Amino acid sequence: MTNADGNEARASRHGPAESWVDVYVSPPAEERVRAGSLWVFEGEIVRVDAGGGWPEGESLSPGVEARVLGRRGRFLGRGYYNPAANLAVRLLSRQDAPIDEAFWRRRLEAALAWRHQTLPGATAVRLVHGEADLLPGLVVDRYGPVAVVQFLTAGTDARRRLLSALLWDLLQPLGVTGLYERSDVSVRKLEGLEARSGVLQGQVPPEVEIEENGLRFRVDVRGGQKTGYYLDQKLNRARLAAYVKPGERVLDVFCHTGAFALHAAHYGAAQVIGVDSSAAAVAEAGRNAALNGLADRCQFVEANAFDWLREWERKVAAREAAPFGLVILDPPAFAPGRRNVEAALRGYKEINLRALRLVAPGGHLVTASCSHHIQVPLFEEMLRQAAADSGVAAQIVEKRGASPDHPALLSMPETEYLKLFVLRRLG
Ligand code: SAH
């Protein structure tokens, strides 16, 4: 863990590893940063000076350490700067001290300590959640013996060897025997980075097994979606216990590897149907059902959810099929960007409208959205319109969010992404 490890790109090509640049930001950015935002956009940068030890005239390497300064040179914080990204600066610290190995170690230790406190003993858990852990650009998910790491920005990518070494150091004593990189996500394109994945440290088997709320799940850390599993819904899945009435039928739409579906079966559902468009996910869901001795009550279907819901809405209306006691809707983010919000709301409304018609009177709809750009009020308004158009009267029974290992930064509403409502159909 030398300086060269810590700042590979910079140390190898440009000047001393402890150098940084001074980034002066516009008044609106200064105000936002002072209110707790960690982000400065490219258009908000007034001037970049070579600053501390950066060789004059050298081009900047992406992810270079930056001191962020406001009007009259007022110090705002330290972070890293990617001249090639629209989201150019991410702050790491409000202190004017170098972002060195000791800094990263302290930050990682704090993130780990919090998980230990809030989900003691959990071995399937998000250990680092980017901005909300004041570690922008870094995600670490633990799946039993393997921790999966994502370097999402140039700032973390440039320090990947240091961060991997620190994580390895901190996680081995907790029983982690392999570190795997899954930086194969499209957001890296915005940083000018290629996709990358592979073993960082230790041994990484093709699949690992995790335990969640007393159930077992196989996780494909190398090839599965995102880092392999959706840990953010853990407590929401446990909450299904309150909504599954023994003997009822349950529908889990966008079921992925069967997590909600298997919880429903575990809590007493007589029959569960899971629907997902990914053949790999559906196959894995079947294996997970068998692993938990629930295969006889679970059926997983590979289908487009929009088509499937339309078809079953017709079947239920024609009394060819009975409605469900509980329906779960956990779709992917329909609004990956601000521009997609309108279209996304139409998509959310369509699936919720149809799903409400599939719920038996007195039954429940558990409905989620993980789109950052659709905040709770907008989501709730969409549900109101879906209910109105479907002619279904419903109560809002619960409003929930992500499990506590996926916190949001209070000062950055954009870090709060997962919302989940429980509705109860009346009449
Ligand atoms: N409920 C899951 C996570 C769902 S993630 C869990 O608890 O683990 C969203 C899922 O939607 C993914 O598995 C993806 O394959 C699936 N998906 C995306 N578009 C779809 C579509 N049009 N129809 C059905 N499934 C879709």
Coordinates of C-alpha atoms and ligand atoms in Angstrom, one line a residue:
M1 CA 0.0 0.0 0.0
T2 CA 2.4 2.6 -1.2
N3 CA 1.7 6.0 -2.5
A4 CA 2.0 4.6 -6.0
D5 CA -0.8 2.1 -5.1
G6 CA -2.9 4.9 -3.8
N7 CA -2.7 7.1 -6.8
E8 CA -1.6 4.9 -9.6
A9 CA -2.5 7.0 -12.5
R10 CA -1.2 10.2 -11.1
A11 CA 1.9 8.9 -9.4
S12 CA 3.1 7.0 -12.5
R13 CA 2.6 9.8 -15.0
H14 CA 2.5 13.1 -13.1
G15 CA 4.5 14.4 -10.2
P16 CA 4.3 13.4 -6.6
A17 CA 1.5 11.3 -5.3
E18 CA 0.5 13.9 -2.6
S19 CA -0.3 16.6 -5.1
W20 CA -3.7 18.0 -5.7
V21 CA -5.5 20.7 -7.7
D22 CA -7.5 23.6 -6.5
V23 CA -11.0 23.7 -7.9
Y24 CA -12.9 27.0 -7.6
V25 CA -16.7 26.7 -7.9
S26 CA -19.5 29.1 -8.7
P27 CA -21.7 30.6 -5.9
P28 CA -24.7 28.2 -6.5
A29 CA -22.4 25.2 -6.2
E30 CA -20.7 26.7 -3.1
E31 CA -24.1 27.1 -1.5
R32 CA -25.2 23.6 -2.3
V33 CA -21.9 22.1 -1.1
R34 CA -22.1 24.1 2.1
A35 CA -25.6 22.7 2.6
G36 CA -24.2 19.2 2.4
S37 CA -24.1 18.2 -1.2
L38 CA -21.1 16.2 -2.3
W39 CA -21.4 17.1 -6.0
V40 CA -20.1 19.8 -8.2
F41 CA -20.9 19.8 -11.9
E42 CA -18.5 20.7 -14.7
G43 CA -20.5 23.8 -15.6
E44 CA -20.1 25.1 -12.0
I45 CA -16.3 25.1 -12.1
V46 CA -14.9 28.6 -12.4
R47 CA -11.2 27.8 -12.4
V48 CA -8.8 24.9 -11.8
D49 CA -5.4 25.8 -10.4
A50 CA -2.4 23.5 -10.3
G51 CA -2.5 24.0 -6.5
G52 CA -0.5 21.7 -4.2
G53 CA 2.4 20.3 -6.1
W54 CA 0.6 19.6 -9.4
P55 CA 3.1 20.3 -12.2
E56 CA 2.1 23.4 -14.2
G57 CA 1.0 22.6 -17.7
E58 CA 0.5 18.8 -17.0
S59 CA -2.8 17.5 -18.1
L60 CA -4.9 16.3 -15.2
S61 CA -5.4 12.6 -14.7
P62 CA -9.1 11.6 -14.0
G63 CA -9.7 11.2 -10.3
V64 CA -7.0 13.6 -9.1
E65 CA -7.4 14.8 -5.6
A66 CA -9.0 18.3 -5.4
R67 CA -9.4 21.1 -2.9
V68 CA -12.8 22.7 -3.5
L69 CA -12.8 26.4 -3.0
G70 CA -15.6 29.0 -3.1
R71 CA -15.7 32.8 -3.3
R72 CA -12.5 34.6 -2.1
G73 CA -10.9 31.2 -1.9
R74 CA -13.0 29.9 1.0
F75 CA -12.2 26.3 1.7
L76 CA -15.2 24.0 1.2
G77 CA -13.8 20.5 1.2
R78 CA -11.6 17.9 -0.4
G79 CA -12.5 15.3 -2.9
Y80 CA -11.6 14.1 -6.3
Y81 CA -12.0 15.6 -9.8
N82 CA -12.6 14.1 -13.2
P83 CA -12.2 16.7 -15.9
A84 CA -13.9 14.3 -18.3
A85 CA -17.1 13.9 -16.3
N86 CA -20.2 16.2 -16.2
L87 CA -20.4 15.3 -12.5
A88 CA -16.9 16.6 -12.2
V89 CA -16.1 16.8 -8.4
R90 CA -17.2 14.5 -5.6
L91 CA -16.4 15.7 -2.1
L92 CA -15.0 13.2 0.4
S93 CA -14.2 15.4 3.4
R94 CA -14.8 18.8 4.9
Q95 CA -11.4 18.9 6.4
D96 CA -8.3 20.4 4.7
A97 CA -6.2 17.4 5.2
P98 CA -4.8 15.0 2.5
I99 CA -7.0 12.1 1.3
D100 CA -4.4 9.5 2.2
E101 CA -4.4 5.8 3.1
A102 CA -5.3 6.6 6.7
F103 CA -8.3 8.6 5.5
W104 CA -9.7 5.8 3.4
R105 CA -9.1 3.3 6.1
R106 CA -11.1 5.4 8.7
R107 CA -14.0 5.8 6.2
L108 CA -14.2 2.1 5.4
E109 CA -14.0 1.2 9.1
A110 CA -16.8 3.6 9.9
A111 CA -19.0 2.1 7.2
L112 CA -18.3 -1.4 8.4
A113 CA -18.9 -0.5 12.1
W114 CA -22.3 0.9 11.2
R115 CA -23.4 -2.3 9.5
H116 CA -22.2 -4.3 12.5
Q117 CA -24.4 -2.1 14.7
T118 CA -27.5 -2.0 12.6
L119 CA -27.5 -5.5 11.2
P120 CA -25.4 -7.4 13.7
G121 CA -24.2 -10.7 12.4
A122 CA -25.5 -10.2 8.9
T123 CA -23.3 -11.8 6.3
A124 CA -25.4 -10.7 3.3
V125 CA -25.2 -7.0 3.6
R126 CA -24.2 -3.8 1.8
L127 CA -21.0 -2.7 3.5
V128 CA -20.4 0.5 1.5
H129 CA -23.2 2.5 -0.1
G130 CA -21.4 5.3 -2.0
E131 CA -22.3 8.9 -1.2
A132 CA -24.4 8.0 1.9
D133 CA -21.2 6.5 3.5
L134 CA -19.3 9.6 2.4
L135 CA -17.5 7.2 0.0
P136 CA -18.8 8.5 -3.4
G137 CA -18.2 6.1 -6.3
L138 CA -17.7 3.0 -4.1
V139 CA -20.1 0.2 -3.5
V140 CA -19.3 -3.0 -1.6
D141 CA -21.7 -5.9 -1.1
R142 CA -20.9 -8.9 1.0
Y143 CA -22.4 -12.2 0.1
G144 CA -21.1 -14.6 2.8
P145 CA -17.5 -15.5 1.9
V146 CA -17.3 -13.0 -1.0
A147 CA -17.3 -9.2 -1.1
V148 CA -18.2 -7.7 -4.4
V149 CA -16.8 -4.2 -5.2
Q150 CA -17.8 -1.6 -7.7
F151 CA -15.6 1.3 -8.6
L152 CA -18.1 3.7 -10.2
T153 CA -16.0 6.8 -10.7
A154 CA -12.5 7.8 -11.9
G155 CA -11.8 8.9 -8.3
T156 CA -12.3 5.4 -6.9
D157 CA -11.1 3.6 -10.0
A158 CA -7.7 5.4 -9.8
R159 CA -7.4 4.2 -6.2
R160 CA -8.6 0.6 -6.8
R161 CA -5.5 -1.1 -5.7
L162 CA -5.4 0.9 -2.4
L163 CA -9.1 0.4 -1.8
S164 CA -8.9 -3.3 -2.6
A165 CA -6.0 -3.8 -0.3
L166 CA -7.7 -2.0 2.5
L167 CA -10.9 -3.9 2.1
W168 CA -9.1 -7.2 2.0
D169 CA -7.3 -6.2 5.2
L170 CA -10.6 -5.2 7.0
L171 CA -12.8 -8.0 5.7
Q172 CA -10.6 -11.1 6.0
P173 CA -11.0 -11.1 9.9
L174 CA -14.8 -11.1 9.3
G175 CA -14.6 -14.3 7.3
V176 CA -14.4 -13.0 3.8
T177 CA -12.2 -15.2 1.6
G178 CA -12.5 -13.5 -1.8
L179 CA -12.9 -10.0 -3.3
Y180 CA -14.5 -9.7 -6.7
E181 CA -14.8 -6.6 -8.9
R182 CA -18.1 -5.9 -10.7
S183 CA -17.3 -2.5 -12.3
D184 CA -19.3 -3.6 -15.3
V185 CA -22.0 -0.9 -15.1
S186 CA -23.0 1.7 -17.6
V187 CA -22.5 4.7 -15.2
R188 CA -18.8 4.2 -15.7
K189 CA -19.2 5.5 -19.3
L190 CA -20.1 8.9 -17.9
E191 CA -16.6 8.9 -16.3
G192 CA -14.8 7.8 -19.4
L193 CA -14.2 4.4 -17.9
E194 CA -14.5 0.9 -19.5
A195 CA -16.4 -1.9 -17.9
R196 CA -14.2 -4.2 -15.8
S197 CA -14.8 -7.3 -13.7
G198 CA -12.7 -10.0 -12.1
V199 CA -11.1 -11.4 -9.0
L200 CA -9.3 -8.7 -6.9
Q201 CA -8.2 -10.9 -4.0
G202 CA -8.5 -14.5 -2.7
Q203 CA -10.9 -17.2 -4.0
V204 CA -14.2 -16.5 -5.7
P205 CA -16.4 -19.5 -6.5
P206 CA -18.8 -19.2 -9.4
E207 CA -21.8 -19.0 -7.0
V208 CA -22.1 -18.4 -3.3
E209 CA -24.9 -19.1 -0.9
I210 CA -26.3 -16.4 1.5
E211 CA -28.8 -16.5 4.3
E212 CA -31.6 -13.9 4.5
N213 CA -34.3 -13.9 7.1
G214 CA -33.9 -17.6 7.6
L215 CA -34.0 -18.5 3.9
R216 CA -31.1 -19.6 1.6
F217 CA -30.3 -18.0 -1.7
R218 CA -27.7 -18.8 -4.4
V219 CA -25.9 -15.7 -5.7
D220 CA -24.1 -15.5 -8.9
V221 CA -21.5 -12.9 -8.0
R222 CA -19.7 -13.1 -11.4
G223 CA -22.6 -13.0 -13.8
G224 CA -25.7 -12.0 -11.9
Q225 CA -27.5 -8.6 -12.1
K226 CA -25.7 -5.7 -10.5
T227 CA -23.5 -7.4 -7.8
G228 CA -25.7 -10.5 -7.8
Y229 CA -28.6 -9.9 -5.5
Y230 CA -30.9 -7.1 -4.3
L231 CA -29.9 -6.7 -0.7
D232 CA -31.9 -3.4 -0.2
Q233 CA -35.2 -5.2 0.1
K234 CA -34.1 -7.5 3.0
L235 CA -36.3 -6.0 5.7
N236 CA -39.2 -5.4 3.3
R237 CA -39.1 -9.1 2.5
A238 CA -39.2 -10.0 6.2
R239 CA -42.2 -7.7 6.4
L240 CA -44.2 -9.9 4.1
A241 CA -44.9 -12.1 7.1
A242 CA -47.6 -9.5 8.1
Y243 CA -49.3 -9.7 4.7
V244 CA -49.3 -13.3 3.7
K245 CA -52.4 -15.2 5.0
P246 CA -51.8 -18.9 5.2
G247 CA -53.2 -20.8 2.2
E248 CA -53.4 -17.7 -0.1
R249 CA -52.0 -17.3 -3.6
V250 CA -49.2 -14.8 -4.1
L251 CA -47.9 -13.2 -7.2
D252 CA -44.3 -11.8 -7.4
V253 CA -43.8 -9.7 -10.5
F254 CA -40.1 -8.8 -11.5
C255 CA -39.1 -11.7 -9.2
H256 CA -35.4 -11.9 -10.2
T257 CA -34.0 -15.0 -8.3
G258 CA -37.2 -15.4 -6.3
A259 CA -36.4 -13.5 -3.1
F260 CA -39.9 -12.1 -2.4
A261 CA -41.6 -15.2 -3.8
L262 CA -39.8 -17.5 -1.5
H263 CA -40.4 -15.3 1.5
A264 CA -44.1 -15.5 0.7
A265 CA -44.0 -19.3 0.5
H266 CA -42.0 -19.4 3.7
Y267 CA -44.6 -17.3 5.5
G268 CA -47.4 -19.7 4.5
A269 CA -48.6 -19.0 0.9
A270 CA -50.2 -22.0 -0.7
Q271 CA -49.0 -21.1 -4.2
V272 CA -46.6 -18.5 -5.5
I273 CA -46.1 -17.4 -9.1
G274 CA -43.0 -15.4 -9.9
V275 CA -42.5 -13.6 -13.2
D276 CA -39.3 -12.2 -14.7
S277 CA -38.1 -11.6 -18.2
S278 CA -34.6 -12.9 -17.5
A279 CA -34.2 -16.6 -18.2
A280 CA -31.1 -16.8 -16.0
A281 CA -33.0 -15.2 -13.0
V282 CA -36.0 -17.5 -13.5
A283 CA -33.8 -20.6 -13.5
E284 CA -32.0 -19.4 -10.4
A285 CA -35.3 -18.8 -8.7
G286 CA -36.3 -22.4 -9.3
R287 CA -33.0 -23.6 -7.8
N288 CA -33.5 -21.3 -4.8
A289 CA -37.0 -22.7 -4.3
A290 CA -35.6 -26.3 -4.2
L291 CA -32.8 -25.2 -1.9
N292 CA -35.4 -24.1 0.6
G293 CA -37.7 -27.1 0.2
L294 CA -40.4 -24.8 -1.3
A295 CA -40.4 -26.0 -4.9
D296 CA -43.8 -27.6 -4.7
R297 CA -45.5 -24.3 -3.9
C298 CA -43.5 -22.0 -6.3
Q299 CA -43.7 -21.6 -10.0
F300 CA -41.4 -19.2 -11.9
V301 CA -42.3 -18.0 -15.4
E302 CA -40.1 -16.3 -17.9
A303 CA -42.2 -13.5 -19.4
N304 CA -42.5 -9.8 -20.0
A305 CA -44.3 -8.4 -17.0
F306 CA -46.4 -6.0 -19.0
D307 CA -47.7 -8.8 -21.3
W308 CA -48.2 -11.2 -18.4
L309 CA -50.1 -8.7 -16.3
R310 CA -52.4 -7.8 -19.3
E311 CA -53.1 -11.4 -19.9
W312 CA -53.9 -12.2 -16.3
E313 CA -56.0 -9.1 -15.9
R314 CA -58.2 -10.5 -18.7
K315 CA -58.2 -14.0 -17.1
V316 CA -59.3 -12.7 -13.7
A317 CA -61.9 -10.4 -15.2
A318 CA -63.3 -13.4 -17.1
R319 CA -63.1 -15.5 -14.0
E320 CA -60.7 -17.9 -15.7
A321 CA -58.3 -17.3 -12.8
A322 CA -58.8 -16.3 -9.2
P323 CA -57.3 -13.1 -7.9
F324 CA -54.3 -13.1 -5.5
G325 CA -54.2 -12.4 -1.8
L326 CA -50.9 -10.6 -2.3
V327 CA -49.2 -9.1 -5.3
I328 CA -45.6 -7.8 -5.3
L329 CA -44.3 -5.4 -7.9
D330 CA -40.6 -4.7 -7.7
P331 CA -39.6 -3.4 -11.2
P332 CA -36.2 -2.2 -12.4
A333 CA -35.7 1.6 -12.5
F334 CA -37.9 2.8 -15.3
A335 CA -36.4 6.3 -14.9
P336 CA -32.7 6.1 -15.1
G337 CA -32.5 9.8 -15.8
R338 CA -34.5 12.9 -15.2
R339 CA -35.5 13.0 -18.9
N340 CA -37.3 9.6 -18.6
V341 CA -39.6 10.5 -15.7
E342 CA -42.8 11.0 -17.8
A343 CA -42.4 7.7 -19.7
A344 CA -41.4 6.0 -16.4
L345 CA -44.5 7.2 -14.7
R346 CA -46.7 5.8 -17.5
G347 CA -44.9 2.4 -17.1
Y348 CA -45.3 2.4 -13.3
K349 CA -49.0 3.4 -13.6
E350 CA -49.7 0.6 -16.1
I351 CA -48.3 -2.2 -14.0
N352 CA -49.8 -0.8 -10.8
L353 CA -53.2 -0.4 -12.4
R354 CA -53.2 -4.0 -13.7
A355 CA -51.8 -5.4 -10.5
L356 CA -54.5 -3.7 -8.4
R357 CA -57.1 -5.5 -10.4
L358 CA -55.4 -8.8 -9.7
V359 CA -55.6 -8.3 -5.9
A360 CA -58.6 -9.9 -4.1
P361 CA -60.7 -7.6 -1.9
G362 CA -58.9 -7.4 1.5
G363 CA -55.6 -8.5 -0.2
H364 CA -52.5 -6.4 -0.5
L365 CA -50.3 -4.9 -3.1
V366 CA -46.6 -4.4 -2.2
T367 CA -45.3 -2.0 -4.8
A368 CA -41.8 -0.5 -5.2
S369 CA -39.8 1.9 -7.3
C370 CA -36.0 2.2 -7.3
S371 CA -35.9 5.3 -9.6
H372 CA -33.9 8.1 -8.0
H373 CA -35.8 10.6 -10.0
I374 CA -39.2 9.6 -8.8
Q375 CA -39.5 10.7 -5.2
V376 CA -42.2 9.6 -2.8
P377 CA -44.8 12.3 -3.6
L378 CA -44.6 11.6 -7.3
F379 CA -44.8 7.8 -6.7
E380 CA -47.8 8.2 -4.4
E381 CA -49.6 10.4 -7.0
M382 CA -49.0 7.8 -9.7
L383 CA -50.5 5.1 -7.4
R384 CA -53.5 7.4 -6.8
Q385 CA -54.1 7.7 -10.5
A386 CA -53.6 4.0 -11.1
A387 CA -56.2 3.2 -8.4
A388 CA -58.6 5.7 -9.8
D389 CA -58.2 4.3 -13.4
S390 CA -58.5 0.8 -12.2
G391 CA -61.7 1.5 -10.2
V392 CA -60.1 0.0 -7.1
A393 CA -60.4 1.6 -3.6
A394 CA -57.3 1.0 -1.5
Q395 CA -55.7 2.0 1.8
I396 CA -52.1 3.0 2.2
V397 CA -51.0 0.7 4.9
E398 CA -47.2 1.3 5.0
K399 CA -44.6 3.4 3.4
R400 CA -41.1 1.9 3.5
G401 CA -37.6 2.4 2.1
A402 CA -34.4 0.5 1.7
S403 CA -32.9 -1.5 4.6
P404 CA -30.6 0.5 6.8
D405 CA -27.4 -0.8 5.2
H406 CA -28.5 1.3 2.2
P407 CA -28.8 4.7 4.0
A408 CA -29.5 8.0 2.2
L409 CA -27.6 11.2 2.8
L410 CA -30.1 13.6 4.3
S411 CA -28.5 16.6 2.5
M412 CA -28.8 14.8 -0.9
P413 CA -32.3 13.8 -1.7
E414 CA -31.0 12.2 -4.9
T415 CA -29.4 9.4 -2.7
E416 CA -32.8 8.3 -1.6
Y417 CA -34.0 5.9 -4.2
L418 CA -36.0 3.0 -3.0
K419 CA -39.6 3.5 -2.0
L420 CA -42.1 0.7 -1.2
F421 CA -45.8 1.1 -0.4
V422 CA -48.1 -1.5 0.9
L423 CA -51.7 -0.9 -0.3
R424 CA -54.7 -2.9 0.9
R425 CA -57.6 -3.3 -1.5
L426 CA -60.9 -2.4 0.0
G427 CA -64.4 -3.8 -0.7
Ligands
SAH1 N1 -37.7 -8.5 -6.8 C1 -36.4 -8.8 -7.0 C2 -35.6 -7.7 -7.7 C3 -36.1 -7.2 -9.0 S1 -35.0 -6.3 -9.9 C4 -35.7 -9.3 -5.7 O1 -36.2 -9.1 -4.7 O2 -34.6 -9.8 -5.8 C5 -35.9 -6.2 -11.4 C6 -36.2 -7.4 -12.2 O3 -37.0 -7.1 -13.3 C7 -34.9 -8.0 -12.8 O4 -34.8 -9.4 -12.4 C8 -35.2 -8.0 -14.3 O5 -34.7 -9.2 -15.0 C9 -36.7 -7.9 -14.4 N2 -37.2 -7.3 -15.5 C10 -36.8 -6.1 -16.2 N3 -37.7 -5.8 -17.1 C11 -38.7 -6.7 -17.1 C12 -39.9 -6.9 -17.9 N4 -40.3 -6.1 -18.8 N5 -40.7 -8.0 -17.5 C13 -40.3 -8.8 -16.5 N6 -39.2 -8.7 -15.8 C14 -38.4 -7.6 -16.1

